[in-house]
Coordinates of C-alpha atoms and ligand atoms in Angstrom, one line a residue:
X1 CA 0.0 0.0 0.0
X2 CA 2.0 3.2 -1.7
X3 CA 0.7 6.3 1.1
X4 CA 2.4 9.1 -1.7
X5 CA -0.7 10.7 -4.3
X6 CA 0.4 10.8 -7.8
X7 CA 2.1 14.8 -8.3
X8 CA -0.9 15.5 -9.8
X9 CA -3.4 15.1 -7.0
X10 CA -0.8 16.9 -4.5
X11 CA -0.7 19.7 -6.7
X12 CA -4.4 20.0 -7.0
X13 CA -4.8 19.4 -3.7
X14 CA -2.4 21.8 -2.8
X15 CA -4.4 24.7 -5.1
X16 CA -7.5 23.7 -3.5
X17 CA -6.3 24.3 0.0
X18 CA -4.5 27.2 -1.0
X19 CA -7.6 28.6 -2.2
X20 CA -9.7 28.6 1.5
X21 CA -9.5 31.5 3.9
X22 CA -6.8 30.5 7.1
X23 CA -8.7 33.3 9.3
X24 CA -11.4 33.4 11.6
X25 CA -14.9 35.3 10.4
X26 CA -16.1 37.6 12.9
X27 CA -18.8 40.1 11.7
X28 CA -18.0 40.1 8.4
X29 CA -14.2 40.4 8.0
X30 CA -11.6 37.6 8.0
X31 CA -8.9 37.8 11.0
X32 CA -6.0 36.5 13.1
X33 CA -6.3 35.5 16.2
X34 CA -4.9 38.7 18.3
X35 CA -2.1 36.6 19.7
X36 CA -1.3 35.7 15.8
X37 CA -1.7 32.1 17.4
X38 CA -2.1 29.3 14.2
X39 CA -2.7 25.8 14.0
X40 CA -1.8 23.0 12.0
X41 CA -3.9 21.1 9.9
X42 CA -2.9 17.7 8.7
X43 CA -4.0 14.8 6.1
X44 CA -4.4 11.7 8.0
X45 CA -3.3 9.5 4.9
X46 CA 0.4 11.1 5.8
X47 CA 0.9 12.6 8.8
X48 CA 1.9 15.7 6.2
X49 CA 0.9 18.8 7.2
X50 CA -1.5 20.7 4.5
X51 CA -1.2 24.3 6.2
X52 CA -2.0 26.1 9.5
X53 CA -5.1 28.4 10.2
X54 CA -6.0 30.9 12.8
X55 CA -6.5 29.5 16.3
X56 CA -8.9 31.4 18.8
X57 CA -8.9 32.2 22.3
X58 CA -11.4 33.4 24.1
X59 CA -10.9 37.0 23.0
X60 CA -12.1 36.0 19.4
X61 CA -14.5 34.0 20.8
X62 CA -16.0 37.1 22.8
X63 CA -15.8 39.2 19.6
X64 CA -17.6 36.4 17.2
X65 CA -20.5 36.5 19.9
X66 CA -20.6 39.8 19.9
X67 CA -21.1 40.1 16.2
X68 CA -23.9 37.5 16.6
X69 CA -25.5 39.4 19.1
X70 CA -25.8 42.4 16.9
X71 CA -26.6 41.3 14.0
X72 CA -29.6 39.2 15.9
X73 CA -31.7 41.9 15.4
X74 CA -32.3 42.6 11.5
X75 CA -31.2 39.4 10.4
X76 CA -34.5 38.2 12.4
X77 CA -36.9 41.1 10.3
X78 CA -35.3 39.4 7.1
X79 CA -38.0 38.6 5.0
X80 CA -38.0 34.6 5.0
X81 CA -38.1 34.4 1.5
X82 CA -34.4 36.3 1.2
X83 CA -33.5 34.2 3.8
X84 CA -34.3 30.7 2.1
X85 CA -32.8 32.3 -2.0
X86 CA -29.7 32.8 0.4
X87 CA -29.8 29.2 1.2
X88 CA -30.5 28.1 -2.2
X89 CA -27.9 29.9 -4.2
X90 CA -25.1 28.7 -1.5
X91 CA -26.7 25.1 -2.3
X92 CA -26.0 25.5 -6.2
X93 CA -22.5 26.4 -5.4
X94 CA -21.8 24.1 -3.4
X95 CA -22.7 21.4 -5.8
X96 CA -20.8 23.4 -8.7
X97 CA -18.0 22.9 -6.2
X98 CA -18.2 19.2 -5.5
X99 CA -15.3 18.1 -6.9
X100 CA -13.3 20.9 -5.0
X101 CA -15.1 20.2 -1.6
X102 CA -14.5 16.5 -1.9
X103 CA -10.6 17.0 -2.2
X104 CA -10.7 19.6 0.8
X105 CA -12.6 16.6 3.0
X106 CA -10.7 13.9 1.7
X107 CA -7.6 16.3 2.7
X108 CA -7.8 17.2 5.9
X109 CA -10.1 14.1 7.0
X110 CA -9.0 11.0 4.8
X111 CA -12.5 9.4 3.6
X112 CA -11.9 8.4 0.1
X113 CA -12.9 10.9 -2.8
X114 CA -16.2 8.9 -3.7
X115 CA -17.4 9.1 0.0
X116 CA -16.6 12.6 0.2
X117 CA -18.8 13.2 -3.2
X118 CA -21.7 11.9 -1.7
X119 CA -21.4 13.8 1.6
X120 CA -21.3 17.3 -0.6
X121 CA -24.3 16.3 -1.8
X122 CA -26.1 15.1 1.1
X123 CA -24.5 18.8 3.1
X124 CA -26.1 20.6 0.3
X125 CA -29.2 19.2 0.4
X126 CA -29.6 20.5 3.8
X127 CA -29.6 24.1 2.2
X128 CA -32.1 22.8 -0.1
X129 CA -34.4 21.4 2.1
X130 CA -33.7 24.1 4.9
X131 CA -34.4 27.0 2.0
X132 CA -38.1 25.2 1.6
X133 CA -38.5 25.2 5.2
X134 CA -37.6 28.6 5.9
X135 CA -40.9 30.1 3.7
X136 CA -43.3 27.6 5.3
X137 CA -42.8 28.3 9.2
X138 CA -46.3 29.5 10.4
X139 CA -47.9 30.4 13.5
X140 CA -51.3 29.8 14.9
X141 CA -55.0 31.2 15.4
X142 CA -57.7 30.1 17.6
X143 CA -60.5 30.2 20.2
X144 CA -59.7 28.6 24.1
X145 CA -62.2 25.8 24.5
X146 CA -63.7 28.4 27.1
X147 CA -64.7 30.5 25.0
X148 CA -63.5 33.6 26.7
X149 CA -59.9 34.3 24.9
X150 CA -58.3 34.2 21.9
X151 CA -55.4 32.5 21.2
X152 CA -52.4 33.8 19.0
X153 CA -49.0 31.9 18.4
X154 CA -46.2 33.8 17.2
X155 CA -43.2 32.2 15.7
X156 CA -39.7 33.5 16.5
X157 CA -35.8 32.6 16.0
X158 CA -34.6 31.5 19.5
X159 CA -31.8 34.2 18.6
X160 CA -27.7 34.2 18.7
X161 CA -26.8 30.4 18.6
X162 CA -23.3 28.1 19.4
X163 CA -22.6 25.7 16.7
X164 CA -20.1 23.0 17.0
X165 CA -19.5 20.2 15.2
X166 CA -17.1 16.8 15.1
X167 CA -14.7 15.6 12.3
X168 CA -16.3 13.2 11.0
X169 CA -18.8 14.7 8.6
X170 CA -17.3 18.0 8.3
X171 CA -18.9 19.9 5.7
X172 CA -22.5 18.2 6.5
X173 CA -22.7 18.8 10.4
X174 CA -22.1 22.1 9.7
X175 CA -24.6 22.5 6.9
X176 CA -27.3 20.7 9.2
X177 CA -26.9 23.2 11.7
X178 CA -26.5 26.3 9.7
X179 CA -29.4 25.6 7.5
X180 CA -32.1 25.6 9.5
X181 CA -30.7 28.7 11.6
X182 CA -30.6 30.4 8.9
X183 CA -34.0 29.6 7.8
X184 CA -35.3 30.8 11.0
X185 CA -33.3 33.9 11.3
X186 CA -30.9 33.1 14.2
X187 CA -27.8 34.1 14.0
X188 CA -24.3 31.9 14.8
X189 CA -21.0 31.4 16.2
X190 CA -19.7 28.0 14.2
X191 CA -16.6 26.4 16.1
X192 CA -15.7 23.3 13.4
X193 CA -13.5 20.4 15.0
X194 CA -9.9 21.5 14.6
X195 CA -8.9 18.8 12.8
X196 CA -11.5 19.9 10.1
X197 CA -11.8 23.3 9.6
X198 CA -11.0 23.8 6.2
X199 CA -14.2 22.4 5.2
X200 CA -16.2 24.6 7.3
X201 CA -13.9 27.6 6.3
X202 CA -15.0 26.9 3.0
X203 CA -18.4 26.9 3.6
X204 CA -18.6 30.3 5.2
X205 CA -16.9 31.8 2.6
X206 CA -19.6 29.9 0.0
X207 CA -22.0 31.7 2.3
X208 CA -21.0 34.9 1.8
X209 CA -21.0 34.8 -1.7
X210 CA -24.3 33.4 -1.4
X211 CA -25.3 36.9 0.2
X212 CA -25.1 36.1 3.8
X213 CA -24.9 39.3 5.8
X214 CA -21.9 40.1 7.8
X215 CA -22.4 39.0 11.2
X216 CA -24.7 36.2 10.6
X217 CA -22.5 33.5 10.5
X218 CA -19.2 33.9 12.2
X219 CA -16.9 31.0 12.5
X220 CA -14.2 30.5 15.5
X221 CA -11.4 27.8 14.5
X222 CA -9.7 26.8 17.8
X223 CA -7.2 24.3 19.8
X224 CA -8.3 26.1 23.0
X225 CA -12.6 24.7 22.6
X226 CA -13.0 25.1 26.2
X227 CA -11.1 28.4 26.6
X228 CA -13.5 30.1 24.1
X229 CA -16.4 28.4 24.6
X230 CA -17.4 28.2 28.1
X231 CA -17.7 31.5 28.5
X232 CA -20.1 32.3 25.9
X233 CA -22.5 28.8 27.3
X234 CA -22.6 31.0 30.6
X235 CA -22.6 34.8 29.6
X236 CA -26.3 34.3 28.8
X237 CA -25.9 36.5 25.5
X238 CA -25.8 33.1 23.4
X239 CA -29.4 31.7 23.5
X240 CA -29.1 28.1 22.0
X241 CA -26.1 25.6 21.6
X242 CA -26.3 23.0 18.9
X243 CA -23.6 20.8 19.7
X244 CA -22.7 17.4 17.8
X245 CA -19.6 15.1 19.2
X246 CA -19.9 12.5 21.8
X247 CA -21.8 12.2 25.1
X248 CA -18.8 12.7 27.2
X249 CA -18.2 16.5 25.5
X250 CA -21.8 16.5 25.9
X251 CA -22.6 16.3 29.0
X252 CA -20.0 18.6 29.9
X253 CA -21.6 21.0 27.7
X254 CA -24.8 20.5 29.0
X255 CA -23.9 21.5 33.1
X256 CA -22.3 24.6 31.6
X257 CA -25.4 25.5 30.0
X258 CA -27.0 24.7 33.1
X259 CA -25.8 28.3 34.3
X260 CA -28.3 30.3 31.9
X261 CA -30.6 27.9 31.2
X262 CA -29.2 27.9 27.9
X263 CA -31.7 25.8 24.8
X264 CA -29.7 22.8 23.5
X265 CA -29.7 20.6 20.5
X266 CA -27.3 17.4 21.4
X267 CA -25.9 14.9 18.9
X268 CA -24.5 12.2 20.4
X269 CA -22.6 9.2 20.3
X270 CA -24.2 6.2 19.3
X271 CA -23.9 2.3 20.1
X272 CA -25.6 1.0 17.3
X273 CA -27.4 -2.8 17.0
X274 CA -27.9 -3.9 14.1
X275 CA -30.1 -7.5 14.1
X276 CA -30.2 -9.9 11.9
X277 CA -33.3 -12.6 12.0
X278 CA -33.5 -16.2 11.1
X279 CA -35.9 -14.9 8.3
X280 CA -33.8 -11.9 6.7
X281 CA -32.7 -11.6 2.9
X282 CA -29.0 -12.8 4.0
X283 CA -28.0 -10.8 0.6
X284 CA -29.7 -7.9 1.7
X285 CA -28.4 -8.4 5.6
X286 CA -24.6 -8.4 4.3
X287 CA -25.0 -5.5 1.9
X288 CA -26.6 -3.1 4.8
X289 CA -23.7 -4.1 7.2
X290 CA -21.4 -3.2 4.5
X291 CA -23.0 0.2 4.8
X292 CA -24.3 0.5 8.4
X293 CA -20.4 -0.6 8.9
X294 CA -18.0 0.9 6.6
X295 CA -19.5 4.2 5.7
X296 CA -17.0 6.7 6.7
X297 CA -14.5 3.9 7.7
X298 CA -16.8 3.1 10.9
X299 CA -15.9 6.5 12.3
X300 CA -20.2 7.5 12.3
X301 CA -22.5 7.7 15.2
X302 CA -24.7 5.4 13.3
X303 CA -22.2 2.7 12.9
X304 CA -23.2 -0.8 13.7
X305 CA -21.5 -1.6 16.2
X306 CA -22.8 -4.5 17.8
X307 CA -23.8 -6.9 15.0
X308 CA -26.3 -9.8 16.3
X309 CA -26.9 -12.5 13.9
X310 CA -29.6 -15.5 14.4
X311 CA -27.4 -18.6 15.6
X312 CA -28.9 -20.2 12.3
X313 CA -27.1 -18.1 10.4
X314 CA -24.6 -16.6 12.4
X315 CA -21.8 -18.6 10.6
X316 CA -22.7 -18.3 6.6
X317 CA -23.5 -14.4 7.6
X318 CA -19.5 -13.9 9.1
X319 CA -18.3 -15.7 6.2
X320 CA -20.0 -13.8 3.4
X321 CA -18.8 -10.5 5.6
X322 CA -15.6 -11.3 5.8
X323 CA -15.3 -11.9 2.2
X324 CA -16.9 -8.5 1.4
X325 CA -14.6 -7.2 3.7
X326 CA -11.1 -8.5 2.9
X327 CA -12.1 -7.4 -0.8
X328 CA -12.0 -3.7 0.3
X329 CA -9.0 -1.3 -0.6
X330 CA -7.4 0.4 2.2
X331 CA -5.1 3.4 1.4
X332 CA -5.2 7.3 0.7
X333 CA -8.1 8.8 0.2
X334 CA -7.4 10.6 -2.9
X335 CA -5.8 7.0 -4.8
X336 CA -8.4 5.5 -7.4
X337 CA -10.7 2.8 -6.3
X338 CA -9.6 3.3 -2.7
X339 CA -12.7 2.2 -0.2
X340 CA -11.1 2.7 3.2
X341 CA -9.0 5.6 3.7
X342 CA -7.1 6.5 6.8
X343 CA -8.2 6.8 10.5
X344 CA -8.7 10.5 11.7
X345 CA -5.5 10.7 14.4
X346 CA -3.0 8.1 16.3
X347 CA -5.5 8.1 19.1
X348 CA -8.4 7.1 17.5
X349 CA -6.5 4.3 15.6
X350 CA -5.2 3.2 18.8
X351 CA -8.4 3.0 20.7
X352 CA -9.6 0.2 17.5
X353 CA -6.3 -1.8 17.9
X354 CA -7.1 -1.9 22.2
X355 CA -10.5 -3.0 21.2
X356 CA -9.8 -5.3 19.2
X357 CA -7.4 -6.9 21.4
X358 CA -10.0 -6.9 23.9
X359 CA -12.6 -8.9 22.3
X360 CA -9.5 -11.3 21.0
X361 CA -8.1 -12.0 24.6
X362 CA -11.6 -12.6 25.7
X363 CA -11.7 -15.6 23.1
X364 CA -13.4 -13.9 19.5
X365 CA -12.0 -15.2 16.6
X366 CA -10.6 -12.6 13.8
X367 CA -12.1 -13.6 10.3
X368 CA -10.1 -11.0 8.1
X369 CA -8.0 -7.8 9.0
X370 CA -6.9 -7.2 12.9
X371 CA -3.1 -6.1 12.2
X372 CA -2.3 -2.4 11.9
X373 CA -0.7 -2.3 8.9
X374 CA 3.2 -0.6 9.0
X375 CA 4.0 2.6 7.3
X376 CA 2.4 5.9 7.9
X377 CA -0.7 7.1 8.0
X378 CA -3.5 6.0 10.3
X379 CA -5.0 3.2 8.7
X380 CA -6.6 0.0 10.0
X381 CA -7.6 -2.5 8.1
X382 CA -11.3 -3.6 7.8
X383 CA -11.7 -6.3 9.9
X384 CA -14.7 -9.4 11.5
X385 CA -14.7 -10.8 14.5
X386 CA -16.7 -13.3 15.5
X387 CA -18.2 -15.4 18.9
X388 CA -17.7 -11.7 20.8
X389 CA -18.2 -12.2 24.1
X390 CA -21.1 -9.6 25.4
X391 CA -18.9 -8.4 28.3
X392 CA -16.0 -7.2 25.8
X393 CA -15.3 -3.5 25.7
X394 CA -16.5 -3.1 22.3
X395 CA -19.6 -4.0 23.4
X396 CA -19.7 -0.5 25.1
X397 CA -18.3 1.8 23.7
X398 CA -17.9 3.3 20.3
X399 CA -15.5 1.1 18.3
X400 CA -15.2 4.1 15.8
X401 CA -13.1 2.6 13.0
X402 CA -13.7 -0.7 10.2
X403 CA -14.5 -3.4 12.9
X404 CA -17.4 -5.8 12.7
X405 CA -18.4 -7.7 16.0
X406 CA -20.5 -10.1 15.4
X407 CA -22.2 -12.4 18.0
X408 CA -25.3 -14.7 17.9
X409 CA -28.6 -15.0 19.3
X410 CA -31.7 -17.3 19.5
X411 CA -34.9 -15.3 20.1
X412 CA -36.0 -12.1 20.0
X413 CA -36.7 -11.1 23.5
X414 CA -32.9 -11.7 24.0
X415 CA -31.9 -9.8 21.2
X416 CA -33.9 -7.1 22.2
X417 CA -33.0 -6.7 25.6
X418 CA -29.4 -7.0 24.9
X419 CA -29.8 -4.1 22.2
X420 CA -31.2 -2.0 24.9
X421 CA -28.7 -2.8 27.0
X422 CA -26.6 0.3 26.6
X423 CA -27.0 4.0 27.7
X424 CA -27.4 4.9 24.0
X425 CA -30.1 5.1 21.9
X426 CA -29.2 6.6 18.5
X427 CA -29.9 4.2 15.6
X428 CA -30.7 0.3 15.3
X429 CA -31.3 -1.7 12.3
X430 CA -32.8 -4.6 11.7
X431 CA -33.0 -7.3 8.9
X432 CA -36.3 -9.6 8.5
X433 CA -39.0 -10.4 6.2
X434 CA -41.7 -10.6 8.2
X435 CA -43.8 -7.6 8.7
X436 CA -45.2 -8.1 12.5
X437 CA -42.0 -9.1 13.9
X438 CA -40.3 -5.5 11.9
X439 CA -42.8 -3.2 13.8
X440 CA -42.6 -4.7 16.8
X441 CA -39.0 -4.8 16.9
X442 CA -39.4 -1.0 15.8
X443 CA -41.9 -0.6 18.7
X444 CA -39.3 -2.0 21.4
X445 CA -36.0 -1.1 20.5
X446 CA -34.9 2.1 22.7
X447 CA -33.4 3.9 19.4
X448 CA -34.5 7.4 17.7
X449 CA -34.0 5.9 14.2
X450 CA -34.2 2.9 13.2
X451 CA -32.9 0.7 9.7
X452 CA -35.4 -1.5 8.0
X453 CA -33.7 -4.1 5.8
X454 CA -31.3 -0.9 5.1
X455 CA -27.8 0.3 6.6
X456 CA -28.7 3.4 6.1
X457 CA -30.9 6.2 7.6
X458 CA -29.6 9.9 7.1
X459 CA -31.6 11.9 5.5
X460 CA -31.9 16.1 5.6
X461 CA -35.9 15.1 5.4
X462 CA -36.2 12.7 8.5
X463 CA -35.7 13.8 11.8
X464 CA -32.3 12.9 12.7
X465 CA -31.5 12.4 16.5
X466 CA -30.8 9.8 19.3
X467 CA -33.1 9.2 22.9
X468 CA -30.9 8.3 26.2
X469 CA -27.5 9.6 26.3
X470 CA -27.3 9.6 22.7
X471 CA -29.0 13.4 22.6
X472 CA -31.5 15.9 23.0
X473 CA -33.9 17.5 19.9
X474 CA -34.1 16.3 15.5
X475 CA -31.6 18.2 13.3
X476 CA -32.9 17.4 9.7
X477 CA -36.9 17.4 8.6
X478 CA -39.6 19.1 9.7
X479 CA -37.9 19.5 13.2
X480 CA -34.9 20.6 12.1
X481 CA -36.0 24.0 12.4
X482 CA -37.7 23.9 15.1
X483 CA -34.9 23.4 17.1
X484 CA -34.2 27.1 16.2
X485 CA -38.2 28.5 16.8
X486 CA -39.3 30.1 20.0
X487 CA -43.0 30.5 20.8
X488 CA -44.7 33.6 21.7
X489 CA -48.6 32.5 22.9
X490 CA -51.0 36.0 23.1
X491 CA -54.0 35.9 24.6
X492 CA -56.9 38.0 23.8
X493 CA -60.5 38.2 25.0
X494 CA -62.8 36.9 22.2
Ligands
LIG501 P1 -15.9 15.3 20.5 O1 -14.5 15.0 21.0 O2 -17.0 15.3 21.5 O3 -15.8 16.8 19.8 C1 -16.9 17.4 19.2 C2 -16.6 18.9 19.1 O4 -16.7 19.4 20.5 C3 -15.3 19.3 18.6 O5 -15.4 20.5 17.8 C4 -14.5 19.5 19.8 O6 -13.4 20.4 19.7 C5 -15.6 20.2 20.7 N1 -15.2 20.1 22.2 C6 -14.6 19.2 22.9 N2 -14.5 19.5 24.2 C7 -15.1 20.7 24.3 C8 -15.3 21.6 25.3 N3 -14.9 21.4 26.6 N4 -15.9 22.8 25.1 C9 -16.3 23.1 23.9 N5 -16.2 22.3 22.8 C10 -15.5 21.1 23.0 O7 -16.3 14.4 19.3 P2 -15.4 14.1 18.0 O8 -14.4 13.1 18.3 O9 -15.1 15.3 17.2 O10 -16.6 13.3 17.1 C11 -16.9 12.0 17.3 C12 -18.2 11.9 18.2 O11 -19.2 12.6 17.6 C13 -18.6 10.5 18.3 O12 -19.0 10.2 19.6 C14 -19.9 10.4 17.4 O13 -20.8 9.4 17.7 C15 -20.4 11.8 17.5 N6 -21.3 12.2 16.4 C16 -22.6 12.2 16.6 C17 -23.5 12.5 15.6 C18 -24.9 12.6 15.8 O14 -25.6 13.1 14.9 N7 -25.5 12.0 16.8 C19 -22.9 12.8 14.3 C20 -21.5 12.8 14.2 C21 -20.7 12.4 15.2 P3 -11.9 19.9 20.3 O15 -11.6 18.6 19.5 O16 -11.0 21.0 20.0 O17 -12.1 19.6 21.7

């Protein structure tokens, strides 16, 4: 496995990075941080680093929410038809940019080039379906069932909002959470992951040539997430936080916004089951693990990451896996008819190897992959492991990288309870044919989403969003904006 792009890519690449702003965007004009502070950003497929970009303390971070804060105002009396053509011209650009946005992700986050197409298009359709959304938000009219008063509901943006997002999907996080605040007329502070923030750099600047005003969106890149954040989650100026990344972050989050009573949108982790009956299509069953499994090199919140196969056909299901499996091409991103690219960071490549190791010591057997391959970069190779034993640390945590854990079952009520047996409750998926035993299944499983006979669920029209520890609120659908909405109820005498 060659880790050096052909000269060709590296100099395109190196155009395309060249070409996105380095600063932070605070009311309108691109800056340094005031201590001329900078940070690198690398490709994971090299360990190279691409450039460096501003990196804000808590200074900038005061100044980008005080450009929120006054821009608040007007941007709310936009008409919502302005706001939703701004939404739609930054979605035509960013699909005339694809190819350009693809190589930034694949860059600075190492999914391969094909993968980073398809999230382009699935960011920009956020605009799209956020620029519908943002002409269609109405209030209400009516008479108490007394009799004796009126009731009007006003509609309202919940005001200045906190947007951060992980690393994972880096343009569409971001265009999840802008879209419907802009569509509801809230203004934002965006703080991108910082090992991503060329994509979101990108984006802001697609936005302005959209015609976003200044001061609407202003984005913060920072090392220092704590130092700049905290003190906006308990100044009380910021109204709402819309935060994606894992529970742990989350929760921390949460008790500082405990301080003003701060609106939250949370997007947690995930623990995924995905469940495999004695009566699934076992074509259909392989080809949604493939998904549910490898999209984004396992490093999603939806991933499966416990998969539970009937003991019937626990055996032919790992085999057929593991074929699919061994078949894929690990390497850089930005090679040809590369499927896996690298692992974001050494950390989260060494977290996979200690899992692995885990289940293996506590007697599962490794079908394909399980050896870190040498050379640089941060890949792993896609790997199945099967006869996991419930108690390994897998089990419980994020696994986060190309690792299949299968173990089998023999009736439902088992399978069930063991799927719900986990503080998470993001997405589950199951695989059978028979129509009673899929709706109840639905019914039971503790899960905000769940996968029919399909790996996979996202969608900027569903409602996108975990129960238990795995979040708070819907980004995506018809709740998407909501999320961003205040009421006002008046009451009049009829
Ligand atoms: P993370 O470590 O929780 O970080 C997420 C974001 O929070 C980053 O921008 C991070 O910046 C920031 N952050 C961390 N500590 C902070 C603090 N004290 N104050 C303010 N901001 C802070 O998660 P990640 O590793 O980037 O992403 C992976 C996680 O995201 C997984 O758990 C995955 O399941 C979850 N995720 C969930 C969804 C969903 O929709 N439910 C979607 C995608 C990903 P720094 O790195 O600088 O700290």
């Amino acid at each position: 496995m060659s880790t050096t792009p052909p000269a060709a890519v590296t100099a395109a690449r190196e155009h395309i990075v060249a070409a996105v702003p380095k600063q932070l965007l605070v009311g309108g004009t691109w800056l340094d941080a005031a201590d001329g502070a900078t940070m690198a950003v690398d490709d994971p497929a090299t360990g190279e680093v691409l450039c460096r970009v501003a990196d804000a303390g808590a200074p900038e971070g005061r100044l980008a929410e005080e450009a929120a804060v006054a821009a608040q105002e007007e941007w709310a009396r936009t008409a919502p038809r302005a706001r939703s053509e701004i939404l739609r011209r930054a979605y035509e650009i960013i699909l005339a940019r694809t190819d350009d946005l693809a190589a930034l992700m694949t860059a600075e986050m190492g999914k391969p080039l094909a993968e980073a197409r398809g999230e382009v298009a699935y960011a920009a359709e956020f605009f799209r379906w956020f620029s519908e959304e943002a002409v269609r938000v109405d209030g209400g009219y009516g008479t108490l069932p007394d009799g004796r008063n009126r009731m009007l509901l006003m509609r309202r943006p919940v005001g200045p909002c906190l947007l951060i997002t992980p690393w994972n999907f880096p343009l569409a996080m971001g265009t999840r959470k802008i879209g419907p605040a802009i569509a509801a007329g809230c203004t934002m502070v965006f703080k991108p992951a910082p090992q991503t923030p060329l994509s979101a750099l990108a984006l802001a600047a697609i936005l302005e040539e959209a015609g976003l005003p200044p001061g609407v969106l202003n984005v913060v890149t920072t090392s220092r997430a704590g130092e700049v954040v905290e003190p906006l989650l308990r100044g009380g100026r910021v109204r709402k936080l819309s935060f994606t990344g894992s529970t742990e972050v989350g929760r921390t989050l949460l008790a500082q916004c405990a301080d003003t009573v701060m609106r939250t949108s949370m997007e947690l982790g995930g623990n995924a089951p995905f469940i495999v009956f004695e009566d699934a299509d076992l074509d259909a069953a392989v080809d949604g693990a493939m998904t549910a499994k490898m999209r984004n090199m396992g490093e999603a919140c939806t991933a499966a990451n416990r998969i539970f196969v009937h003991r019937s056909l626990a055996d032919e299901f790992a085999r057929r896996l593991a074929e699919r499996m061994a078949a894929l091409v690990v390497g850089p991103g930005t090679t040809p008819g590369v499927d896996v690219g690298p692992l974001i960071d050494a950390a989260g490549r060494a977290k996979v190897e200690e899992l692995v190791a885990d289940a293996v010591g506590r007697g599962a057997r490794v079908l394909t992959g399980g050896t870190v391959p040498e050379g640089p970069g941060r890949f792993y190779p896609p790997t199945v492991l099967t006869g996991v034993d419930p108690g390994s640390r897998l089990m419980e945590t994020e696994i986060f990288g190309p690792v299949a854990a299968i173990l089998a079952f023999d009736d439902e009520d088992e399978v069930v309870r063991a799927a719900n047996d986990t503080p998470w409750g993001l997405v589950g998926y199951v695989f059978t044919r028979g129509l009673d035993r899929a709706l109840r299944v639905s019914e039971r499983l503790e899960v905000g989403m769940v996968g029919l006979n399909t790996g996979l669920v996202s969608s900027p029209a569903a409602p996108f969003g975990g129960v238990k520890q795995s979040g708070l609120g819907r980004e995506g659908g018809r709740a998407g904006i909501e999320e961003f909405l205040e009421y006002t109820y008046v009451a009049m005498p009829a």
